[in-house]
mmCIF file of C-alpha atoms in Angstrom:
data_model
loop_
_atom_site.group_PDB
_atom_site.id
_atom_site.type_symbol
_atom_site.label_atom_id
_atom_site.label_comp_id
_atom_site.label_asym_id
_atom_site.label_seq_id
_atom_site.Cartn_x
_atom_site.Cartn_y
_atom_site.Cartn_z
ATOM 1 C CA UNK W 1 7.132 -28.385 8.102
ATOM 2 C CA UNK W 2 9.830 -26.614 9.417
ATOM 3 C CA UNK W 3 9.970 -23.342 9.490
ATOM 4 C CA UNK W 4 12.913 -20.521 8.841
ATOM 5 C CA UNK W 5 13.444 -17.379 10.534
ATOM 6 C CA UNK W 6 13.764 -14.842 8.150
ATOM 7 C CA UNK W 7 15.158 -11.328 9.537
ATOM 8 C CA UNK W 8 15.595 -8.507 7.249
ATOM 9 C CA UNK W 9 15.904 -4.669 8.207
ATOM 10 C CA UNK W 10 15.476 -1.988 5.453
ATOM 11 C CA UNK W 11 14.487 1.254 5.861
ATOM 12 C CA UNK W 12 13.516 3.997 2.922
ATOM 13 C CA UNK W 13 10.986 6.854 2.530
ATOM 14 C CA UNK W 14 11.824 9.677 0.383
ATOM 15 C CA UNK W 15 10.333 12.697 2.114
ATOM 16 C CA UNK W 16 11.088 15.556 -0.257
ATOM 17 C CA UNK W 17 9.492 18.329 -2.299
ATOM 18 C CA UNK W 18 8.543 17.327 -5.826
ATOM 19 C CA UNK W 19 6.733 19.112 -8.626
ATOM 20 C CA UNK W 20 5.344 17.064 -11.800
ATOM 21 C CA UNK W 21 7.075 15.949 -14.567
ATOM 22 C CA UNK W 22 5.729 14.419 -17.989
ATOM 23 C CA UNK W 23 6.173 10.508 -17.724
ATOM 24 C CA UNK W 24 6.262 10.640 -21.932
ATOM 25 C CA UNK W 25 9.458 12.366 -21.624
ATOM 26 C CA UNK W 26 10.973 8.636 -20.801
ATOM 27 C CA UNK W 27 9.252 6.429 -22.718
ATOM 28 C CA UNK W 28 9.795 6.071 -26.177
ATOM 29 C CA UNK W 29 13.090 7.970 -26.989
ATOM 30 C CA UNK W 30 14.543 7.638 -30.518
ATOM 31 C CA UNK W 31 17.972 5.290 -30.359
ATOM 32 C CA UNK W 32 20.410 7.765 -31.173
ATOM 33 C CA UNK W 33 23.325 6.499 -29.252
ATOM 34 C CA UNK W 34 22.919 2.742 -29.820
ATOM 35 C CA UNK W 35 21.451 2.160 -26.205
ATOM 36 C CA UNK W 36 17.853 0.479 -26.639
ATOM 37 C CA UNK W 37 15.465 2.192 -24.500
ATOM 38 C CA UNK W 38 11.687 1.551 -23.416
ATOM 39 C CA UNK W 39 11.422 -2.142 -23.903
ATOM 40 C CA UNK W 40 8.090 -1.468 -21.821
ATOM 41 C CA UNK W 41 6.392 1.758 -21.138
ATOM 42 C CA UNK W 42 5.766 0.920 -17.681
ATOM 43 C CA UNK W 43 7.277 -0.336 -14.714
ATOM 44 C CA UNK W 44 5.190 -3.738 -14.700
ATOM 45 C CA UNK W 45 4.308 -5.659 -17.572
ATOM 46 C CA UNK W 46 1.123 -6.501 -15.895
ATOM 47 C CA UNK W 47 1.970 -8.479 -12.502
ATOM 48 C CA UNK W 48 5.531 -9.119 -12.851
ATOM 49 C CA UNK W 49 8.116 -6.112 -13.158
ATOM 50 C CA UNK W 50 9.628 -4.830 -16.578
ATOM 51 C CA UNK W 51 12.941 -3.890 -17.123
ATOM 52 C CA UNK W 52 11.831 -0.251 -16.807
ATOM 53 C CA UNK W 53 13.739 1.714 -14.170
ATOM 54 C CA UNK W 54 12.704 4.730 -12.270
ATOM 55 C CA UNK W 55 15.080 7.859 -13.511
ATOM 56 C CA UNK W 56 17.826 9.528 -11.258
ATOM 57 C CA UNK W 57 15.764 11.829 -9.019
ATOM 58 C CA UNK W 58 12.610 10.703 -9.741
ATOM 59 C CA UNK W 59 9.541 9.648 -7.268
ATOM 60 C CA UNK W 60 6.776 7.278 -8.298
ATOM 61 C CA UNK W 61 3.901 6.860 -7.242
ATOM 62 C CA UNK W 62 1.906 4.030 -8.198
ATOM 63 C CA UNK W 63 -1.931 2.523 -7.008
ATOM 64 C CA UNK W 64 -2.447 -0.945 -8.324
ATOM 65 C CA UNK W 65 -6.165 -1.863 -8.102
ATOM 66 C CA UNK W 66 -7.647 -5.478 -8.575
ATOM 67 C CA UNK W 67 -11.630 -5.667 -8.402
ATOM 68 C CA UNK W 68 -12.909 -9.162 -7.230
ATOM 69 C CA UNK W 69 -13.932 -12.143 -9.579
ATOM 70 C CA UNK W 70 -16.343 -10.783 -12.402
ATOM 71 C CA UNK W 71 -18.136 -14.214 -12.061
ATOM 72 C CA UNK W 72 -19.864 -12.541 -8.862
ATOM 73 C CA UNK W 73 -22.060 -10.999 -11.687
ATOM 74 C CA UNK W 74 -24.615 -7.838 -10.692
ATOM 75 C CA UNK W 75 -24.874 -9.408 -7.087
ATOM 76 C CA UNK W 76 -21.129 -8.155 -6.693
ATOM 77 C CA UNK W 77 -21.273 -5.585 -9.718
ATOM 78 C CA UNK W 78 -18.460 -7.982 -11.389
ATOM 79 C CA UNK W 79 -16.446 -7.322 -8.341
ATOM 80 C CA UNK W 80 -16.661 -3.941 -7.848
ATOM 81 C CA UNK W 81 -17.398 -4.342 -4.250
ATOM 82 C CA UNK W 82 -14.691 -6.279 -3.585
ATOM 83 C CA UNK W 83 -11.320 -4.790 -3.890
ATOM 84 C CA UNK W 84 -7.547 -5.156 -3.529
ATOM 85 C CA UNK W 85 -5.381 -1.479 -3.482
ATOM 86 C CA UNK W 86 -1.562 -1.560 -2.981
ATOM 87 C CA UNK W 87 0.017 1.920 -2.923
ATOM 88 C CA UNK W 88 3.672 1.872 -4.495
ATOM 89 C CA UNK W 89 6.014 4.734 -3.552
ATOM 90 C CA UNK W 90 9.417 4.537 -5.681
ATOM 91 C CA UNK W 91 12.719 6.447 -5.508
ATOM 92 C CA UNK W 92 15.574 6.490 -8.368
ATOM 93 C CA UNK W 93 18.538 7.030 -6.346
ATOM 94 C CA UNK W 94 20.518 6.711 -10.034
ATOM 95 C CA UNK W 95 19.110 5.753 -13.189
ATOM 96 C CA UNK W 96 20.576 2.016 -12.241
ATOM 97 C CA UNK W 97 19.331 1.641 -8.919
ATOM 98 C CA UNK W 98 15.930 2.102 -7.465
ATOM 99 C CA UNK W 99 14.103 1.496 -3.990
ATOM 100 C CA UNK W 100 10.620 1.721 -2.943
ATOM 101 C CA UNK W 101 8.003 0.853 -0.242
ATOM 102 C CA UNK W 102 4.293 -0.130 -0.354
ATOM 103 C CA UNK W 103 1.336 -1.528 1.220
ATOM 104 C CA UNK W 104 -1.191 -3.651 -0.331
ATOM 105 C CA UNK W 105 -4.618 -4.332 1.256
ATOM 106 C CA UNK W 106 -4.320 -7.959 0.385
ATOM 107 C CA UNK W 107 -3.523 -9.651 4.149
ATOM 108 C CA UNK W 108 -2.273 -5.948 5.238
ATOM 109 C CA UNK W 109 0.917 -6.992 3.379
ATOM 110 C CA UNK W 110 4.195 -3.991 3.906
ATOM 111 C CA UNK W 111 6.648 -4.962 1.143
ATOM 112 C CA UNK W 112 10.569 -2.887 0.679
ATOM 113 C CA UNK W 113 12.192 -4.009 -2.697
ATOM 114 C CA UNK W 114 14.895 -3.134 -4.577
ATOM 115 C CA UNK W 115 15.659 -3.071 -8.503
ATOM 116 C CA UNK W 116 18.977 -2.713 -10.063
ATOM 117 C CA UNK W 117 20.152 -2.686 -14.018
ATOM 118 C CA UNK W 118 23.470 -5.194 -14.796
ATOM 119 C CA UNK W 119 22.970 -4.273 -18.126
ATOM 120 C CA UNK W 120 21.223 -2.549 -20.837
ATOM 121 C CA UNK W 121 20.524 -3.794 -24.418
ATOM 122 C CA UNK W 122 22.551 -1.728 -27.052
ATOM 123 C CA UNK W 123 24.622 -2.705 -29.946
ATOM 124 C CA UNK W 124 27.314 -4.320 -27.882
ATOM 125 C CA UNK W 125 24.627 -5.856 -25.411
ATOM 126 C CA UNK W 126 21.629 -8.539 -27.160
ATOM 127 C CA UNK W 127 19.351 -7.843 -23.609
ATOM 128 C CA UNK W 128 18.752 -5.651 -20.811
ATOM 129 C CA UNK W 129 19.335 -7.572 -17.398
ATOM 130 C CA UNK W 130 17.645 -6.538 -13.403
ATOM 131 C CA UNK W 131 17.494 -7.983 -10.503
ATOM 132 C CA UNK W 132 14.289 -7.490 -8.298
ATOM 133 C CA UNK W 133 14.072 -8.220 -4.875
ATOM 134 C CA UNK W 134 11.515 -7.642 -2.471
ATOM 135 C CA UNK W 135 10.723 -8.243 1.325
ATOM 136 C CA UNK W 136 6.920 -8.480 2.349
ATOM 137 C CA UNK W 137 5.050 -8.611 5.611
ATOM 138 C CA UNK W 138 1.892 -9.808 6.161
ATOM 139 C CA UNK W 139 0.608 -8.027 9.358
ATOM 140 C CA UNK W 140 -2.938 -10.206 9.346
ATOM 141 C CA UNK W 141 -2.171 -13.188 10.091
ATOM 142 C CA UNK W 142 -2.280 -14.056 13.716
ATOM 143 C CA UNK W 143 -2.518 -16.770 16.447
ATOM 144 C CA UNK W 144 -6.085 -18.074 15.373
ATOM 145 C CA UNK W 145 -4.836 -18.937 12.251
ATOM 146 C CA UNK W 146 -1.950 -20.896 13.154
ATOM 147 C CA UNK W 147 -3.613 -22.169 16.147
ATOM 148 C CA UNK W 148 0.001 -21.306 17.900
ATOM 149 C CA UNK W 149 2.474 -18.428 18.344
ATOM 150 C CA UNK W 150 3.071 -16.385 15.077
ATOM 151 C CA UNK W 151 6.946 -14.914 14.513
ATOM 152 C CA UNK W 152 8.087 -12.665 12.353
ATOM 153 C CA UNK W 153 9.630 -15.699 10.014
ATOM 154 C CA UNK W 154 5.878 -16.455 9.665
ATOM 155 C CA UNK W 155 5.559 -13.262 8.410
ATOM 156 C CA UNK W 156 7.494 -12.393 5.883
ATOM 157 C CA UNK W 157 7.963 -13.296 2.433
ATOM 158 C CA UNK W 158 10.731 -12.534 0.074
ATOM 159 C CA UNK W 159 10.960 -13.123 -3.683
ATOM 160 C CA UNK W 160 13.996 -12.557 -5.829
ATOM 161 C CA UNK W 161 14.353 -12.211 -9.602
ATOM 162 C CA UNK W 162 16.675 -11.841 -12.432
ATOM 163 C CA UNK W 163 14.633 -10.054 -15.662
ATOM 164 C CA UNK W 164 15.578 -10.297 -18.865
ATOM 165 C CA UNK W 165 14.144 -8.235 -21.271
ATOM 166 C CA UNK W 166 14.770 -7.976 -25.433
ATOM 167 C CA UNK W 167 13.179 -5.287 -27.321
ATOM 168 C CA UNK W 168 13.008 -7.269 -30.825
ATOM 169 C CA UNK W 169 11.286 -4.107 -32.829
ATOM 170 C CA UNK W 170 10.301 -0.443 -32.558
ATOM 171 C CA UNK W 171 6.450 -2.685 -31.847
ATOM 172 C CA UNK W 172 7.611 -5.989 -29.865
ATOM 173 C CA UNK W 173 9.208 -7.068 -26.698
ATOM 174 C CA UNK W 174 9.896 -9.404 -24.782
ATOM 175 C CA UNK W 175 10.430 -10.416 -21.529
ATOM 176 C CA UNK W 176 12.028 -13.545 -19.186
ATOM 177 C CA UNK W 177 12.249 -13.486 -15.694
ATOM 178 C CA UNK W 178 13.526 -16.703 -13.190
ATOM 179 C CA UNK W 179 11.957 -16.392 -9.657
ATOM 180 C CA UNK W 180 12.529 -17.887 -6.500
ATOM 181 C CA UNK W 181 10.118 -16.464 -3.563
ATOM 182 C CA UNK W 182 10.262 -17.895 0.148
ATOM 183 C CA UNK W 183 6.696 -18.026 2.020
ATOM 184 C CA UNK W 184 7.095 -18.379 5.883
ATOM 185 C CA UNK W 185 3.471 -19.220 5.869
ATOM 186 C CA UNK W 186 1.952 -21.213 3.206
ATOM 187 C CA UNK W 187 -1.810 -21.448 3.077
ATOM 188 C CA UNK W 188 -1.671 -25.108 1.702
ATOM 189 C CA UNK W 189 0.472 -27.561 4.127
ATOM 190 C CA UNK W 190 1.906 -30.145 1.730
ATOM 191 C CA UNK W 191 3.733 -26.454 -0.265
ATOM 192 C CA UNK W 192 7.351 -25.957 0.511
ATOM 193 C CA UNK W 193 8.063 -22.990 1.829
ATOM 194 C CA UNK W 194 10.790 -22.397 -0.965
ATOM 195 C CA UNK W 195 8.988 -21.972 -4.246
ATOM 196 C CA UNK W 196 10.441 -21.514 -7.797
ATOM 197 C CA UNK W 197 9.034 -20.238 -10.773
ATOM 198 C CA UNK W 198 9.636 -18.829 -14.507
ATOM 199 C CA UNK W 199 7.955 -15.951 -15.342
ATOM 200 C CA UNK W 200 7.015 -14.966 -19.536
ATOM 201 C CA UNK W 201 5.741 -11.445 -20.578
ATOM 202 C CA UNK W 202 5.794 -9.394 -23.786
ATOM 203 C CA UNK W 203 4.527 -6.058 -25.678
ATOM 204 C CA UNK W 204 3.152 -5.997 -28.243
ATOM 205 C CA UNK W 205 2.781 -1.775 -29.891
ATOM 206 C CA UNK W 206 -0.344 -1.361 -31.236
ATOM 207 C CA UNK W 207 -0.407 2.788 -31.559
ATOM 208 C CA UNK W 208 2.050 5.497 -30.436
ATOM 209 C CA UNK W 209 -0.219 5.680 -26.944
ATOM 210 C CA UNK W 210 -1.519 2.003 -26.718
ATOM 211 C CA UNK W 211 -0.074 -1.612 -26.342
ATOM 212 C CA UNK W 212 -0.666 -4.957 -25.696
ATOM 213 C CA UNK W 213 1.009 -6.600 -22.993
ATOM 214 C CA UNK W 214 0.633 -9.755 -21.317
ATOM 215 C CA UNK W 215 2.655 -11.986 -18.544
ATOM 216 C CA UNK W 216 2.415 -15.742 -17.246
ATOM 217 C CA UNK W 217 3.865 -18.090 -14.106
ATOM 218 C CA UNK W 218 4.694 -21.067 -14.698
ATOM 219 C CA UNK W 219 5.224 -22.515 -11.069
ATOM 220 C CA UNK W 220 7.739 -25.014 -11.448
ATOM 221 C CA UNK W 221 7.274 -26.780 -7.737
ATOM 222 C CA UNK W 222 3.458 -26.501 -7.094
ATOM 223 C CA UNK W 223 1.917 -29.263 -4.471
ATOM 224 C CA UNK W 224 0.027 -31.881 -5.842
ATOM 225 C CA UNK W 225 -3.449 -30.803 -5.102
ATOM 226 C CA UNK W 226 -2.772 -27.081 -4.434
ATOM 227 C CA UNK W 227 -5.865 -24.812 -4.985
ATOM 228 C CA UNK W 228 -3.613 -22.392 -6.516
ATOM 229 C CA UNK W 229 -2.942 -21.835 -10.090
ATOM 230 C CA UNK W 230 -0.406 -19.907 -12.301
ATOM 231 C CA UNK W 231 -1.000 -16.688 -12.636
ATOM 232 C CA UNK W 232 -1.699 -15.462 -16.329
ATOM 233 C CA UNK W 233 -2.291 -11.520 -17.227
ATOM 234 C CA UNK W 234 -3.565 -9.829 -20.517
ATOM 235 C CA UNK W 235 -3.916 -6.017 -20.465
ATOM 236 C CA UNK W 236 -3.698 -2.651 -22.151
ATOM 237 C CA UNK W 237 -0.914 -0.042 -21.685
ATOM 238 C CA UNK W 238 -2.641 3.690 -22.108
ATOM 239 C CA UNK W 239 -0.394 6.270 -21.959
ATOM 240 C CA UNK W 240 -1.565 10.357 -21.480
ATOM 241 C CA UNK W 241 0.685 13.277 -20.532
ATOM 242 C CA UNK W 242 2.288 12.195 -16.827
ATOM 243 C CA UNK W 243 0.407 9.182 -16.847
ATOM 244 C CA UNK W 244 0.290 5.303 -17.764
ATOM 245 C CA UNK W 245 -2.893 3.645 -17.311
ATOM 246 C CA UNK W 246 -2.631 -0.186 -17.395
ATOM 247 C CA UNK W 247 -6.120 -1.824 -17.538
ATOM 248 C CA UNK W 248 -6.064 -5.423 -17.678
ATOM 249 C CA UNK W 249 -7.820 -9.240 -16.863
ATOM 250 C CA UNK W 250 -5.611 -11.447 -14.533
ATOM 251 C CA UNK W 251 -6.835 -14.781 -12.522
ATOM 252 C CA UNK W 252 -4.498 -13.334 -9.795
ATOM 253 C CA UNK W 253 -5.767 -10.616 -6.922
ATOM 254 C CA UNK W 254 -2.620 -9.995 -5.209
ATOM 255 C CA UNK W 255 -0.516 -7.697 -6.482
ATOM 256 C CA UNK W 256 3.004 -8.194 -4.864
ATOM 257 C CA UNK W 257 5.345 -10.868 -6.361
ATOM 258 C CA UNK W 258 5.094 -14.136 -3.682
ATOM 259 C CA UNK W 259 1.090 -13.156 -3.131
ATOM 260 C CA UNK W 260 0.206 -13.456 -6.986
ATOM 261 C CA UNK W 261 3.017 -16.133 -8.042
ATOM 262 C CA UNK W 262 1.924 -18.310 -4.639
ATOM 263 C CA UNK W 263 -1.879 -17.285 -4.169
ATOM 264 C CA UNK W 264 -3.407 -17.068 -7.725
ATOM 265 C CA UNK W 265 -7.155 -18.994 -7.547
ATOM 266 C CA UNK W 266 -8.813 -17.623 -10.400
ATOM 267 C CA UNK W 267 -9.656 -19.873 -13.474
ATOM 268 C CA UNK W 268 -9.793 -18.230 -17.194
ATOM 269 C CA UNK W 269 -11.545 -21.693 -18.092
ATOM 270 C CA UNK W 270 -14.593 -20.778 -16.266
ATOM 271 C CA UNK W 271 -14.749 -16.875 -15.880
ATOM 272 C CA UNK W 272 -13.541 -16.677 -12.888
ATOM 273 C CA UNK W 273 -10.878 -13.641 -13.022
ATOM 274 C CA UNK W 274 -10.556 -10.064 -12.078
ATOM 275 C CA UNK W 275 -10.213 -6.952 -13.678
ATOM 276 C CA UNK W 276 -8.123 -4.155 -12.486
ATOM 277 C CA UNK W 277 -5.108 -1.390 -13.408
ATOM 278 C CA UNK W 278 -2.044 -0.127 -12.426
ATOM 279 C CA UNK W 279 -1.886 3.608 -12.501
ATOM 280 C CA UNK W 280 1.711 5.393 -12.300
ATOM 281 C CA UNK W 281 2.309 9.441 -11.395
ATOM 282 C CA UNK W 282 6.077 9.969 -11.780
ATOM 283 C CA UNK W 283 7.400 13.631 -10.008
ATOM 284 C CA UNK W 284 10.750 14.955 -10.484
ATOM 285 C CA UNK W 285 12.888 17.312 -7.553
#
């Protein structure tokens, strides 16, 4: 299979002093101006990005943690012995434009992403529309795996999404995520490098501080016989002062977009799923 070289160059790492800010101040504002806010409480629904944005001059630090399969039982302490962690740093250059950098232990992957709002739900607009772009680099990939020389194109994956959300009521929000992603190297040879998916997500507010979240990615051109499956994740958001905890179960252990969309291997039917959490902390300076 032919592989294209992808060359990208983005640099971001805000190195500034910051102080704590209460995350709840931006979560459930009342709609006094005709603008609908807080369709989702977290920047992620579960695995997929939500349409929530980081505000101008805010700096977010997010820890994504996925344990191993709970199917390992006591021998693997229900997955706790086999963890995948992603550290994610996000800065809001404006209320409608964010940039971020992250590092995941899955394939020792580094990624850079941008998030930008086109439209916000209001009396005049029925939906919020946000773009999300990510480029990721697999630094674990080496020549013994490919049995040939490894170049930048092999290591690189790229994801482009349009996030479309609507807050149906104070308690219910839904989101649609048309997605294109490209993997320079695919783990299943018959699979095309260029891949398409359609994501679905939703949130049901259970109380002032709790909500039930779900997202699902429908892969549209998966190769026949592929060992990989569509990612399905279900979780709960828990808000505390300055923090949002997201606790969930998912059949995808990777936490960056091309990873969970293209490389999910768990099976809800036989209990081969992963417990994990997302923890956000926001600073203002």
